[in-house]
mmCIF file of C-alpha atoms in Angstrom:
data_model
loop_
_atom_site.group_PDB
_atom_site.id
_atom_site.type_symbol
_atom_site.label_atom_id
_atom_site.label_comp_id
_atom_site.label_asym_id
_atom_site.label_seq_id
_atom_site.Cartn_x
_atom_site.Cartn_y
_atom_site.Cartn_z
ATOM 1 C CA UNK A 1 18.012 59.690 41.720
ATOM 2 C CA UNK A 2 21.406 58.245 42.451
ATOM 3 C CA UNK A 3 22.255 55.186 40.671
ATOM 4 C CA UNK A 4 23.030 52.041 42.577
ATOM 5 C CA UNK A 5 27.028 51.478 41.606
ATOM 6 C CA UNK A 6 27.976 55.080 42.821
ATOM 7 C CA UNK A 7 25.989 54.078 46.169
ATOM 8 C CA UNK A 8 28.576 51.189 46.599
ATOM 9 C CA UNK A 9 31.304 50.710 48.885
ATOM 10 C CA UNK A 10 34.500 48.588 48.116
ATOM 11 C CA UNK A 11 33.305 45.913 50.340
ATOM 12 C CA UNK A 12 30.018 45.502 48.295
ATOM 13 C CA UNK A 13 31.965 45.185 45.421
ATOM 14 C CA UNK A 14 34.707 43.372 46.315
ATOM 15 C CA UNK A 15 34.192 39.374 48.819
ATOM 16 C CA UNK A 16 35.446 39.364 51.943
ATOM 17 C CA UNK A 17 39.137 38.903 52.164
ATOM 18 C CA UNK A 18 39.850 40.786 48.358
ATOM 19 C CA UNK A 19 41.582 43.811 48.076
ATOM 20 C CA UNK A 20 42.491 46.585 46.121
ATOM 21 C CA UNK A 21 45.954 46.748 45.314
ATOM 22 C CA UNK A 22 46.477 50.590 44.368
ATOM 23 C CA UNK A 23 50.107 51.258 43.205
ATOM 24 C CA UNK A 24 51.672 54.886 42.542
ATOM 25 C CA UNK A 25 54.766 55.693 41.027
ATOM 26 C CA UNK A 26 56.999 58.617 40.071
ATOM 27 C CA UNK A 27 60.850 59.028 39.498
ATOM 28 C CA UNK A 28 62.469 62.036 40.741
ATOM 29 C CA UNK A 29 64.627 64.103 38.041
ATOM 30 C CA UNK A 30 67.983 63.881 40.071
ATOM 31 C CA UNK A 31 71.486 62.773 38.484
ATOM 32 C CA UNK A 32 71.434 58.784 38.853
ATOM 33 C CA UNK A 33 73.968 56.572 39.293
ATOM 34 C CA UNK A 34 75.124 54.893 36.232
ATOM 35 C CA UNK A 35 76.455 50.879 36.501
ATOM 36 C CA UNK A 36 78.236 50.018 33.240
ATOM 37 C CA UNK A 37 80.162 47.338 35.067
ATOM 38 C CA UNK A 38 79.985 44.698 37.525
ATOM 39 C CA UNK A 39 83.048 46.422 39.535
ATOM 40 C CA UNK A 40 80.426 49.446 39.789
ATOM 41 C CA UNK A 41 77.534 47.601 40.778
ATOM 42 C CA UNK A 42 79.952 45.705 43.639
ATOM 43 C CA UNK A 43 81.287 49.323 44.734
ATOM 44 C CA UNK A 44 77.589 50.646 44.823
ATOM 45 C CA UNK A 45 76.361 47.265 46.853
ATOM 46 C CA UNK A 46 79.092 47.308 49.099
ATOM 47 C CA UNK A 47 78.417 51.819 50.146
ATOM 48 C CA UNK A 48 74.711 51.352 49.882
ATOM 49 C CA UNK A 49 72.859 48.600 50.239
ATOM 50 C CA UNK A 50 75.395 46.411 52.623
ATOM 51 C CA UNK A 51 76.621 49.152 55.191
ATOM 52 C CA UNK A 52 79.768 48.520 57.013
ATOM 53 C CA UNK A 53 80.358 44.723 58.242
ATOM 54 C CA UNK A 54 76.498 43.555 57.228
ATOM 55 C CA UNK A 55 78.306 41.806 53.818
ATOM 56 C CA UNK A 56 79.519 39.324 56.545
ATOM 57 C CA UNK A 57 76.483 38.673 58.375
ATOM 58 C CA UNK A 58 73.620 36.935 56.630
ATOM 59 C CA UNK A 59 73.218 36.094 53.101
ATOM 60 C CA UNK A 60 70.812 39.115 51.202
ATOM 61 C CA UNK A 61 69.548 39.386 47.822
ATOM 62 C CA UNK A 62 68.842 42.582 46.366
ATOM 63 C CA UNK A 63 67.056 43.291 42.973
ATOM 64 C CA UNK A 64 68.752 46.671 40.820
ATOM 65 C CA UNK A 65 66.259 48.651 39.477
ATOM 66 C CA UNK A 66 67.437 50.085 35.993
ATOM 67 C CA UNK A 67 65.913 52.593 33.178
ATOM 68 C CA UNK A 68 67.222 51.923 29.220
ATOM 69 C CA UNK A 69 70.723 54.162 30.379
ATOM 70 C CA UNK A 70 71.753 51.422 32.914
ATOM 71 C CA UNK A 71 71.087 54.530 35.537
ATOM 72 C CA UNK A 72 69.782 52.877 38.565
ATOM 73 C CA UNK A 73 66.322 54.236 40.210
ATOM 74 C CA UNK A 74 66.235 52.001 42.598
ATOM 75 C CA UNK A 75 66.595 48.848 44.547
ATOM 76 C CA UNK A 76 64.691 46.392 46.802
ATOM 77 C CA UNK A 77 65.885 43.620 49.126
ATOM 78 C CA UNK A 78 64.225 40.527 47.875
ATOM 79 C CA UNK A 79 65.329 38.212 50.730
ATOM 80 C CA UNK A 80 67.219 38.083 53.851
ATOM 81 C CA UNK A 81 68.232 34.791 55.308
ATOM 82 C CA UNK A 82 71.082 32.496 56.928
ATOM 83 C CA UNK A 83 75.623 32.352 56.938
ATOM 84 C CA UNK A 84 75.161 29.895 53.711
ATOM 85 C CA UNK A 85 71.499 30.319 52.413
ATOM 86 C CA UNK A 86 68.902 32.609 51.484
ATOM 87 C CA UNK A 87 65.884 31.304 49.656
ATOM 88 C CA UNK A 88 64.723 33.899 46.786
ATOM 89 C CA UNK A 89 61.292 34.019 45.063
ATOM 90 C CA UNK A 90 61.560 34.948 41.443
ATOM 91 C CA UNK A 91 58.027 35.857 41.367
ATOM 92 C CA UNK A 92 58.846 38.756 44.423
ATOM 93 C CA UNK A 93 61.834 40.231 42.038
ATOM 94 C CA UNK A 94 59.934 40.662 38.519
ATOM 95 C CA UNK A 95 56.953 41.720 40.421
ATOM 96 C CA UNK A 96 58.887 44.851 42.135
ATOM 97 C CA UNK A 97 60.342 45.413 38.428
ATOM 98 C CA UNK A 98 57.218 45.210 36.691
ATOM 99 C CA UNK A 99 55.558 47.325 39.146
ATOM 100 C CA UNK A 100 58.515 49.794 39.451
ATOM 101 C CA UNK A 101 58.352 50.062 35.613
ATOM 102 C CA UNK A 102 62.369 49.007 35.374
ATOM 103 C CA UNK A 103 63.636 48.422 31.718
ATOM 104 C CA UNK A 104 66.252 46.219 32.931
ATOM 105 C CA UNK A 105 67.474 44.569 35.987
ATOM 106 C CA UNK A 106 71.066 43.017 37.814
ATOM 107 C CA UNK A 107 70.546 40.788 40.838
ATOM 108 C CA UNK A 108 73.192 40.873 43.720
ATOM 109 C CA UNK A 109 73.581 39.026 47.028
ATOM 110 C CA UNK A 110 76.589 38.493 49.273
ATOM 111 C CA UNK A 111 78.043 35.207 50.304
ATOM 112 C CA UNK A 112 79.012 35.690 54.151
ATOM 113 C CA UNK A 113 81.251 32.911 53.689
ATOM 114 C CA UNK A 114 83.611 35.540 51.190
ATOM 115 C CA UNK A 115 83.514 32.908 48.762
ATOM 116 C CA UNK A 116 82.811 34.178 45.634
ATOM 117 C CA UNK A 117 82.092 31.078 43.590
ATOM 118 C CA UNK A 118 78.697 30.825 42.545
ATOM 119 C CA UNK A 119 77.255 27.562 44.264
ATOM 120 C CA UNK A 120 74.890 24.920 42.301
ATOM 121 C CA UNK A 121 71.626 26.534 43.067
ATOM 122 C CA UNK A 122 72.663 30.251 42.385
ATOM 123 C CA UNK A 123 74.222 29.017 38.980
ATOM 124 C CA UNK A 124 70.500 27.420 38.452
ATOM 125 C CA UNK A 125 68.334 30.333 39.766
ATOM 126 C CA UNK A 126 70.271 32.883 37.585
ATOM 127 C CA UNK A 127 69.447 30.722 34.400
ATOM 128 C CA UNK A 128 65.690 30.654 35.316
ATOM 129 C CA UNK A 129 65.623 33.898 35.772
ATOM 130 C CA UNK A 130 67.087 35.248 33.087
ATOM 131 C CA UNK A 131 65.062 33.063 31.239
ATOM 132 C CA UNK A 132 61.941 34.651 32.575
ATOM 133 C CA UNK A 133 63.532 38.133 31.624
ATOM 134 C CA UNK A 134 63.736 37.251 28.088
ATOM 135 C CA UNK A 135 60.241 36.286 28.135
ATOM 136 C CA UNK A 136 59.139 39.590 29.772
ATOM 137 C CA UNK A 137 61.809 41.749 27.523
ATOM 138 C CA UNK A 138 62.843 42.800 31.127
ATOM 139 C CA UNK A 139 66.466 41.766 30.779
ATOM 140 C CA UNK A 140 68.762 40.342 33.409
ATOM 141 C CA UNK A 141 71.985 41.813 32.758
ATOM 142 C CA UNK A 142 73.895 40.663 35.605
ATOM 143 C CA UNK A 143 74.580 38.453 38.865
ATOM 144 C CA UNK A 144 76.677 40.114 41.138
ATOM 145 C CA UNK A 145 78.015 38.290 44.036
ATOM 146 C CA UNK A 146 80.359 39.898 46.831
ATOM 147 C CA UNK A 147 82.384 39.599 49.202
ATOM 148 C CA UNK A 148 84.376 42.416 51.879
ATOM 149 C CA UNK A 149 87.183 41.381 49.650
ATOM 150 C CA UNK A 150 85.711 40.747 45.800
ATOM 151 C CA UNK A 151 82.905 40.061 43.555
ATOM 152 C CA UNK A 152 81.907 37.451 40.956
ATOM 153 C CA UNK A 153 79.731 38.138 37.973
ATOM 154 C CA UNK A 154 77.892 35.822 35.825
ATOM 155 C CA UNK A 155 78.012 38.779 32.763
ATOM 156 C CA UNK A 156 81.628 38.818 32.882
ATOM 157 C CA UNK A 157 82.030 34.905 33.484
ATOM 158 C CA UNK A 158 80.174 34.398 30.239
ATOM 159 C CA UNK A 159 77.096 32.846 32.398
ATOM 160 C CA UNK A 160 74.535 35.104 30.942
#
């Protein structure tokens, strides 16, 4: 005789509307970029993640996704948005860390404007959310912000 929880299907279990999240993960053994610097990271943003004449565009924020080496695994666009503005949720970028079991992180995003002073509210998000890395032990070692031209970084301004 079968018992009655082997006999049930997700949707017994589970209300309507509730799901399962299922997450898998795996890192492939391949040589990995290393970003020791805020000149690399900038270098690496401005091959990979913002292809040729996007940096210009619309304001994108992009999480770094870093093992104990500072060799990146991976990265995920946290937000896309306007010329000046792009609003970024700090629960989306320690969630895609956590999950992607990062030991570290750096945050970049582009100013369209290619101005690459930091304005009131980045200076304010990148406190809070190193803050929150601390609390995690999921470290925020940078801020990265380019330009075509340049890059500013909150590590090497002493704003970390």
């Amino acid at each position: 005789m079968k018992s009655s929880c082997f006999s049930r299907t997700p949707s017994d279990i589970f209300p309507p509307g509730v799901f399962e999240l299922k997450v898998s993960f795996f890192r492939r053994n391949e040589t990995r970029i290393k970003l020791n610097s805020a000149e690399a990271v900038a270098t690496y943003a401005r091959s990979i993640i913002y292809p040729e004449g996007t940096i210009q565009y619309v304001e994108q924020f992009y999480v770094l996704l870093l093992d104990r080496q500072n060799q990146l695994y991976a990265y995920k666009q946290i937000s896309s948005g306007g010329v000046s503005a792009t609003f970024t949720d700090p629960k989306l970028i320690f969630q895609t860390a956590l999950l992607c079991h990062a030991t570290q992180i750096i945050l970049v995003h582009n100013h369209p404007s290619g101005n690459i002073q930091p304005s009131n509210n980045d200076l304010q998000m990148t406190k809070r959310l190193k803050e929150v890395g601390e609390l995690l032990e999921l470290p925020v070692l940078d801020h990265v912000i380019i330009t075509e031209e340049s890059f500013y970084s909150f590590a090497d301004e002493g704003k970390m």
